[in-house]
Coordinates of C-alpha atoms in Angstrom, one line a residue:
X1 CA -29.5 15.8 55.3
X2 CA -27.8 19.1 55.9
X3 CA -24.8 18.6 54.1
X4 CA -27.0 17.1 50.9
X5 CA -28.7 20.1 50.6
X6 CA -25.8 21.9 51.1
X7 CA -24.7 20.5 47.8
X8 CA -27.5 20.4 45.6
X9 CA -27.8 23.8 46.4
X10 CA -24.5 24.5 44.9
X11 CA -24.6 23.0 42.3
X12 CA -28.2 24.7 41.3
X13 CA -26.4 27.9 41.8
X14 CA -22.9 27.4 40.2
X15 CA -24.6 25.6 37.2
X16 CA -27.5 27.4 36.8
X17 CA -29.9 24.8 37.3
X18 CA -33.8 25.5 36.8
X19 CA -35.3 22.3 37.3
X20 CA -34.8 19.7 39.9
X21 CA -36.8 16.3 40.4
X22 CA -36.9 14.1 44.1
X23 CA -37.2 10.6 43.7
X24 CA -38.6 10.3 47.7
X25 CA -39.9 13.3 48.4
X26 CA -40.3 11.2 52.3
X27 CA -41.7 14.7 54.8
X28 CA -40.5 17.4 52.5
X29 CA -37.5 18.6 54.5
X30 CA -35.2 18.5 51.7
X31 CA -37.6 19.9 49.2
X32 CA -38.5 22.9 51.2
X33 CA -34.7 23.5 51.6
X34 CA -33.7 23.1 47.1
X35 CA -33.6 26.8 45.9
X36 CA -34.5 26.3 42.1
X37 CA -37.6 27.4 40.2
X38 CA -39.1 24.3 39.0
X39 CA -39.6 21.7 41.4
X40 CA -41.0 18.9 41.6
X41 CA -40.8 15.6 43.9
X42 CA -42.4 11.8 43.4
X43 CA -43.2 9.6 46.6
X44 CA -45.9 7.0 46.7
X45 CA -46.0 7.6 50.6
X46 CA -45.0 11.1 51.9
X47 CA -45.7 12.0 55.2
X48 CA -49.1 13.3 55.1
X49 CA -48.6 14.8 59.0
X50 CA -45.9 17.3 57.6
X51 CA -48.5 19.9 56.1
X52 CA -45.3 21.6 53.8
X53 CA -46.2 19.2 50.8
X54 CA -48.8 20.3 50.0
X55 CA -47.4 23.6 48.6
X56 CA -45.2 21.5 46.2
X57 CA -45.7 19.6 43.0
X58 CA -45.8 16.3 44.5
X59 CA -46.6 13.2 42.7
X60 CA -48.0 10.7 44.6
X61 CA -47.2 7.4 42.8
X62 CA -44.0 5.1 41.9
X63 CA -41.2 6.6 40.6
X64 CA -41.7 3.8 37.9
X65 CA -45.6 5.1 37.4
X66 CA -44.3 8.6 37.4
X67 CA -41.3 8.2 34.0
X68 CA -44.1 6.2 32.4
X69 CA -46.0 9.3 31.8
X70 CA -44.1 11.8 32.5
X71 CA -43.1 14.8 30.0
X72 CA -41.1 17.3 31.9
X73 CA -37.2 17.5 31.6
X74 CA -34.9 18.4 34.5
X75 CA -31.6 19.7 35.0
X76 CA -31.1 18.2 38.3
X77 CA -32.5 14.5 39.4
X78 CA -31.9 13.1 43.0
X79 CA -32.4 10.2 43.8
X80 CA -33.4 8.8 47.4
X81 CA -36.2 7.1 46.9
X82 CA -36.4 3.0 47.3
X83 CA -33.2 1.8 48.1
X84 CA -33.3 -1.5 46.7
X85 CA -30.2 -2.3 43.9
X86 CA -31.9 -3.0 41.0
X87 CA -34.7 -0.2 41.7
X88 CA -32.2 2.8 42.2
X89 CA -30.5 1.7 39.0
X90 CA -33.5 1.0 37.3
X91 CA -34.5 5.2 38.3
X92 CA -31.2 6.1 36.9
X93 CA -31.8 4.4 34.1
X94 CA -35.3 6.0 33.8
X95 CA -34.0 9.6 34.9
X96 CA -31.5 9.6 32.1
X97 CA -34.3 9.5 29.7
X98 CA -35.9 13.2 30.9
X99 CA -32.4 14.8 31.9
X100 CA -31.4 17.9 29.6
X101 CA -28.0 17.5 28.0
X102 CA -26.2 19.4 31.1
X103 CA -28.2 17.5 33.7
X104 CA -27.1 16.0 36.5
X105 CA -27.8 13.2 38.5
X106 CA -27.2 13.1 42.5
X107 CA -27.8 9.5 44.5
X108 CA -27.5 9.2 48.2
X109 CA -26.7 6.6 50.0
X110 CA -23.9 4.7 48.1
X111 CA -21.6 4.1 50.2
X112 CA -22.6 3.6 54.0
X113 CA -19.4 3.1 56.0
X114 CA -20.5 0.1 58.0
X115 CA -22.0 -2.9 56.6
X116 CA -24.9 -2.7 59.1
X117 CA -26.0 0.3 57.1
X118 CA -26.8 -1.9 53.9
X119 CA -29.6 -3.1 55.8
X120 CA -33.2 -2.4 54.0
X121 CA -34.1 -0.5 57.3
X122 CA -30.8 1.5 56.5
X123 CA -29.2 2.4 53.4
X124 CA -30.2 -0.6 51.9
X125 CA -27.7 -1.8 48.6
X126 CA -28.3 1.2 47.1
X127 CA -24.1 0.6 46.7
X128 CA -25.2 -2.4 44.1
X129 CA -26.2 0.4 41.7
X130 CA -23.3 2.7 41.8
X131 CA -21.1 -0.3 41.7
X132 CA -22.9 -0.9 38.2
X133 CA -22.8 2.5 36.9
X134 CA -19.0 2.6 37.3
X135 CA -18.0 -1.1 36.4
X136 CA -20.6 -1.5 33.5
X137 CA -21.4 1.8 31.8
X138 CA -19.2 3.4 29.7
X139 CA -21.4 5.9 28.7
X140 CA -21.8 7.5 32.1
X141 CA -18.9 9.2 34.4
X142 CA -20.1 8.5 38.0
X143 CA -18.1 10.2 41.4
X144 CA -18.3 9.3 44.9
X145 CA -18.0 12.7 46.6
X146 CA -15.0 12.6 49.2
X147 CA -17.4 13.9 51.8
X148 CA -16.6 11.5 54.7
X149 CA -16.4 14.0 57.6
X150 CA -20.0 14.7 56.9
X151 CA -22.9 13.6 59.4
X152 CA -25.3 12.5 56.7
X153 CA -23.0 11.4 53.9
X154 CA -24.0 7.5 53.6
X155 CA -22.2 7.7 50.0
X156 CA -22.9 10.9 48.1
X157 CA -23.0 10.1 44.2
X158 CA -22.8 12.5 41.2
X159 CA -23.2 10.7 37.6
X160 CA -23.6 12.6 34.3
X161 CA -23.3 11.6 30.7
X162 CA -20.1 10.2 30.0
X163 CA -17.1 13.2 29.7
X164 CA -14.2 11.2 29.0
X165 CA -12.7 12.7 31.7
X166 CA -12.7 10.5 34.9
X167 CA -11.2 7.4 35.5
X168 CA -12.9 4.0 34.5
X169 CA -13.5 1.1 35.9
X170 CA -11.1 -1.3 35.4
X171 CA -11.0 -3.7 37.9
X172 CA -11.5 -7.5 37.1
X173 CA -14.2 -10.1 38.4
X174 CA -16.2 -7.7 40.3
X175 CA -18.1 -9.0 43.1
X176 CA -21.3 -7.0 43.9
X177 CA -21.0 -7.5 47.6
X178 CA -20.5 -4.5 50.7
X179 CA -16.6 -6.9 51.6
X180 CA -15.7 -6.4 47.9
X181 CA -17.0 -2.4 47.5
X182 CA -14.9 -1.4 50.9
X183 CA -12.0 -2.7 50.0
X184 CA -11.2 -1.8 46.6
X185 CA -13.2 1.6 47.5
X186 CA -11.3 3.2 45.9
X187 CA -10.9 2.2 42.3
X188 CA -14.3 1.2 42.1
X189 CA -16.2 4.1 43.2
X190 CA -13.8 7.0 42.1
X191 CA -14.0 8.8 44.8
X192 CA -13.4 13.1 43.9
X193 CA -13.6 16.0 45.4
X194 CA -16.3 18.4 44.3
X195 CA -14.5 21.1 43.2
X196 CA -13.1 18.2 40.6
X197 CA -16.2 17.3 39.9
X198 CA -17.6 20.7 39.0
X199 CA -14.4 20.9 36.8
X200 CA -15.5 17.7 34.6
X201 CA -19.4 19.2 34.2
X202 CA -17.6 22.7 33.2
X203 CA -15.7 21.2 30.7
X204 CA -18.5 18.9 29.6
X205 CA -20.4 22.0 29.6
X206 CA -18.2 23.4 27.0
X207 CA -18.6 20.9 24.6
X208 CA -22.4 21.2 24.6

């Protein structure tokens, strides 16, 4: 999880982030590494052998139970939580709700690079969701980071509020299947670089 760090970090510093929410907080290891002053993680299972959570705002529930009652906004949401379809969309979805107009939204595991890795023991078809966001909402711009070389990347997504900016979706009859998301990879999940990325939120930035 190195490299996912690596980034949320950067973008808490380049944006300015104050606020950051984990949707599976799991042992902690991640939210010990997030540099921002308002933390906060949900998990209805975390490790209870890695002592380190217990200096964090965790919330020990559903991510579901947690955006029911929840008041707080966030600048940055990630989501790694259950890695069912219809369950990672479903905490987009709910995240969208408590993210401040310059928020942003980072998913993991998107895009695994074998099929094997869609197992639910795996990446599960998290893919499912991100294939949603780009083929079905028009009000969102969603990027698959270009990140292959790294260890950990099993699909690095970035989605905020729509900016006009990246390219839609356009392909016809979309299959939700791991055959059909590998090989139009490319149009469907708009793959970016970061820096290009950063350049969309900047300009998105501006018109806030």
């Amino acid at each position: 999880m190195f490299r996912v760090r690596q980034i949320l970090n950067e973008l808490i510093t380049d944006f300015n982030l104050k606020s950051f929410l984990e949707i599976g907080y799991w042992n902690g290891e991640t939210h010990e590494k997030i540099k921002c002053p308002n933390k906060v993680a949900v998990d209805p299972h975390p490790r209870p052998a890695v002592p380190e959570y217990a200096k964090h705002d965790v919330k020990i529930m559903t991510s579901d139970e947690f955006f029911e009652t929840n008041k707080q906004t966030f600048d940055l949401i990630f989501i790694d939580g259950c890695h069912e379809a219809n369950q990672v969309y479903k905490d987009v979805v709910n995240s969208l709700n408590f993210l401040n107009p310059r928020g942003i939204i980072f998913m993991h595991d998107v895009c695994p690079s074998t099929e094997s890795g869609t197992l639910p023991s795996a990446s599960g078809d998290a893919f499912k969701a991100f294939m949603k966001i780009r083929c079905e909402r028009d009000d969102l711009d969603a990027f698959l980071l270009d990140d292959f070389t790294a260890q950990d990347n099993t699909g690095f997504g970035i989605v905020i509020k729509n900016t006009g900016l990246s390219t839609r979706c356009t392909t016809s009859n979309v299959q939700y299947t791991y055959k059909f998301m590998k090989d139009k990879r490319d149009s469907i999940m708009n793959i970016s670089t970061l820096e290009y990325i950063k350049e969309c939120i900047t300009e998105r930035n501006r018109s806030i």
